[in-house]
Every structure is written in C-alpha cells, then in structure tokens.
Coordinates of C-alpha atoms and ligand atoms in Angstrom, one line a residue:
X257 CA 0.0 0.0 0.0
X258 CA 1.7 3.3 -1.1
X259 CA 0.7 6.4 1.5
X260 CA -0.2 9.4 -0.3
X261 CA -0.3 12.9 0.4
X262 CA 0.5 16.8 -0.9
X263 CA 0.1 20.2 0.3
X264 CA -1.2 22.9 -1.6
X265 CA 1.1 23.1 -4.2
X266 CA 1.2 19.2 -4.8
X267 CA -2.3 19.1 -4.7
X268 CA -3.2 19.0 -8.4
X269 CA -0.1 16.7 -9.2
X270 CA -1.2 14.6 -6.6
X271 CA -5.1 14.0 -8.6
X272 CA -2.6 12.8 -11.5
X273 CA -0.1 10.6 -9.6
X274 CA -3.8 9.0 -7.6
X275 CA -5.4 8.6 -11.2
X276 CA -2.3 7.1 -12.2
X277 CA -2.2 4.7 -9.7
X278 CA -5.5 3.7 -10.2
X279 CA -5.0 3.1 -13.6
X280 CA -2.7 0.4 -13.4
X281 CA -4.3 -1.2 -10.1
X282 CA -1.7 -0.1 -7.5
X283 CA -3.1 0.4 -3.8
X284 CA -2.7 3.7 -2.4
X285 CA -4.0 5.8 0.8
X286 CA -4.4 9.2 -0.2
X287 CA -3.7 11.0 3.3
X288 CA -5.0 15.1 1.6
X289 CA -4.9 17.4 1.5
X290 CA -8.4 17.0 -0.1
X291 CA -8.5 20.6 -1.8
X292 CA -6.1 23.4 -3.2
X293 CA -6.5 25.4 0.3
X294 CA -3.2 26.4 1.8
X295 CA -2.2 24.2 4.5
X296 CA 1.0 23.3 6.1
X297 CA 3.6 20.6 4.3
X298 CA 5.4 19.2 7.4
X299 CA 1.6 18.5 8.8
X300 CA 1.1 16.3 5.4
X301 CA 4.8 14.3 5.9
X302 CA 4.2 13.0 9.5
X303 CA 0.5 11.7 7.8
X304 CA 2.8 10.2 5.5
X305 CA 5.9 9.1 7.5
X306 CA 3.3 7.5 10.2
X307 CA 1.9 5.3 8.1
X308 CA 5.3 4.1 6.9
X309 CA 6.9 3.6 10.8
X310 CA 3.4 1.7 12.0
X311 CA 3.3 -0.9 9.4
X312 CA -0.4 0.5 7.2
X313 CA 2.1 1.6 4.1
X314 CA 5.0 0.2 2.6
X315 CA 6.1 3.4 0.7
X316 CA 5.0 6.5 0.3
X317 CA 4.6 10.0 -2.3
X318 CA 5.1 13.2 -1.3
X319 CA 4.2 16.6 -3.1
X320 CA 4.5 20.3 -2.3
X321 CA 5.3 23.0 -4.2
X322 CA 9.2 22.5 -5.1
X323 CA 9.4 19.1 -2.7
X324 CA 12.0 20.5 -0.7
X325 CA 10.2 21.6 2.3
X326 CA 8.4 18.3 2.5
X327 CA 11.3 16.4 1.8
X328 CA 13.1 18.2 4.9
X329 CA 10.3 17.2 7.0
X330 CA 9.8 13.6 5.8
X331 CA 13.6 12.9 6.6
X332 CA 13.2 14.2 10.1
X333 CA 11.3 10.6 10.8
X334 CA 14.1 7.6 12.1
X335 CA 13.7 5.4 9.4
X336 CA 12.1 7.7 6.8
X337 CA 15.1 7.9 3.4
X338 CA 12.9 9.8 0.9
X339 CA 14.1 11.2 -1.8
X340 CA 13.4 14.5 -4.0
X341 CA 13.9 13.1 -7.6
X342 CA 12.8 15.0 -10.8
X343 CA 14.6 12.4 -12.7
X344 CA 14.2 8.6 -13.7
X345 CA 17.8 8.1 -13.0
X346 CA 17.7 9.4 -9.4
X347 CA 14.0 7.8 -8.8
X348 CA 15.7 4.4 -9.8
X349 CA 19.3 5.1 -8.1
X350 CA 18.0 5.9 -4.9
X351 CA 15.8 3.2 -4.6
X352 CA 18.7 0.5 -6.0
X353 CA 21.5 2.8 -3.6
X354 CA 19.7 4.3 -0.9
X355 CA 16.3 2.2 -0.1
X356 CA 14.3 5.0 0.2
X357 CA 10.7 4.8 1.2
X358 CA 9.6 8.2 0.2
X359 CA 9.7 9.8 -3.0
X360 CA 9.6 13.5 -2.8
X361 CA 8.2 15.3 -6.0
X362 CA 7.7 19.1 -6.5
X363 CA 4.4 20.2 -7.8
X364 CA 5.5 23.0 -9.2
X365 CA 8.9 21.9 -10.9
X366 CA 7.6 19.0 -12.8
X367 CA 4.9 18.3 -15.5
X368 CA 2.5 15.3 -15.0
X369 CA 3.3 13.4 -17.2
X370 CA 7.4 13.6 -16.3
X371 CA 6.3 12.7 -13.1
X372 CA 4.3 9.7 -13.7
X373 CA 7.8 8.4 -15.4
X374 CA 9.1 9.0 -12.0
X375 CA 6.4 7.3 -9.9
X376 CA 6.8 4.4 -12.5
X377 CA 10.6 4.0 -12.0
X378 CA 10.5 4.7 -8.2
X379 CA 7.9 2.1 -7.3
X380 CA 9.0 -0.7 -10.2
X381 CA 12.7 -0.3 -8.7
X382 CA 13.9 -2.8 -5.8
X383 CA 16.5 -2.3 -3.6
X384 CA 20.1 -3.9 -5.0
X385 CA 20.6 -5.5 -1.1
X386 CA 24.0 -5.1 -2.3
X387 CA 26.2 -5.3 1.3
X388 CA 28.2 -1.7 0.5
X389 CA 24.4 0.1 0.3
X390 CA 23.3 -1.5 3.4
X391 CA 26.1 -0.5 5.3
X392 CA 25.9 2.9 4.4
X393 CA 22.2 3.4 4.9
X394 CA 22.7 1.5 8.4
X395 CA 25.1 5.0 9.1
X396 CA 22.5 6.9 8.2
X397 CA 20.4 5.9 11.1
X398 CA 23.5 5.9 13.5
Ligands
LIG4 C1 3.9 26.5 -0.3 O1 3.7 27.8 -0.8 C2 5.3 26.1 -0.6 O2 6.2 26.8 0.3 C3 5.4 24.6 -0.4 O3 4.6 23.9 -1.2 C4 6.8 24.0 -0.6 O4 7.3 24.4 -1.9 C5 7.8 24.2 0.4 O5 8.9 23.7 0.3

C-alpha cells in the first residue's frame, strides 16, 4: 500500500499521480490534503511518514510545491530515506542505492506526465541489497 499525500502546491499533481495509480491497479491511501486550500507541508509528511513507521504503508509519495520543504520534514522521521527526484535516473538510483521509502516530488517543478515516469521508476525499482548500500544506509540511522 503506497501512502499518499500533498500540500497545496502538490495538490493537483497529486489527482494525477492518484489517477495514475488507479489506472494500473496499484493500492494507495491518499492521506489530503483534499483541496487546493493552503495548509501546512510538514503537517502532510508526518501523515505520510506515520503510516510508513506503524506498518499500514510500505512506501509512500510526497508533493509540495518544489518538494523541498516536505522532503526536509519527511527525513526528520528515524527510518524515513525519501528522496526529492525530478529524474528517472535518481528515482531508480536511490531506490537501488539508498532504499528510500519516500519519494519527494515538486508540484511546481515538474509536468504530470514527467512525473508519472518518475512514480513508475521509483515504485517498479527494488532495492540492490548489495552489502556496500546496506552499510551505508545502516550509518545513516546511527
Ligand atoms: C507553499 O507555498 C510552498 O512553500 C510549499 O509547497 C513548498 O514548496 C515548500 O517547500
């Protein structure tokens, strides 16, 4: 199950990234925010972040306006790794590198269907369990 969720600004990439999902039969839990009112990002990461530390969602999707602010917040969680990526080659590295369990996207950086290519590659991408990546994700959390 992939937790959802947006602020403001990530609000209308988040309907697309939801229809998306949909569309190809992937489980989600949209978490809002549930209209374009402004609200506050870090609120919308611990929503997100929670679900991910208790066990209800395996991975989740962040969106603000640039993704950096919710990003910030996200990685504030022990155990959170997400990861702002406007870029197939960093959605797929940091999943294969880094294990990361959040992808961060910026509403207003990113077209729709750029970022669908993202989603796509983030949540199709396992992690390489290669020894040298787990070590240095275990420092991470140390
Ligand atoms: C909201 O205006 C904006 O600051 C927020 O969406 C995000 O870009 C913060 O990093």
């Amino acid at each position: 199950m992939i937790a959802i969720a947006s602020d403001h600004g990530g609000f209308v990439l988040k309907q697309e990234i939801m229809a998306h999902l949909e569309s190809k039969g992937v489980a989600f839990k949209d978490f809002g925010a549930f209209d374009d009112k402004a609200v506050d990002y870090p609120d919308y990461a611990k929503l997100v972040t929670s679900a991910i530390i208790n066990g209800e969602c395996s991975e989740g999707i962040l969106i603000c306006g640039t993704g950096i602010g919710i990003s910030i917040a996200a990685n504030k969680v022990a155990g959170i790794r997400c990861a702002l990526c406007h870029d197939v080659f960093s959605a797929e590295a940091t999943r294969l590198h880094n294990d990361a369990n959040v992808l961060a996207l910026g509403g207003r950086v990113i077209g729709p269907s750029h970022a669908l290519r993202v989603v796509d590659a983030f949540l199709s991408t396992p992690f390489s369990n290669e020894e040298r990546h787990i070590n240095r994700i275990a420092k991470i959390e140390n």
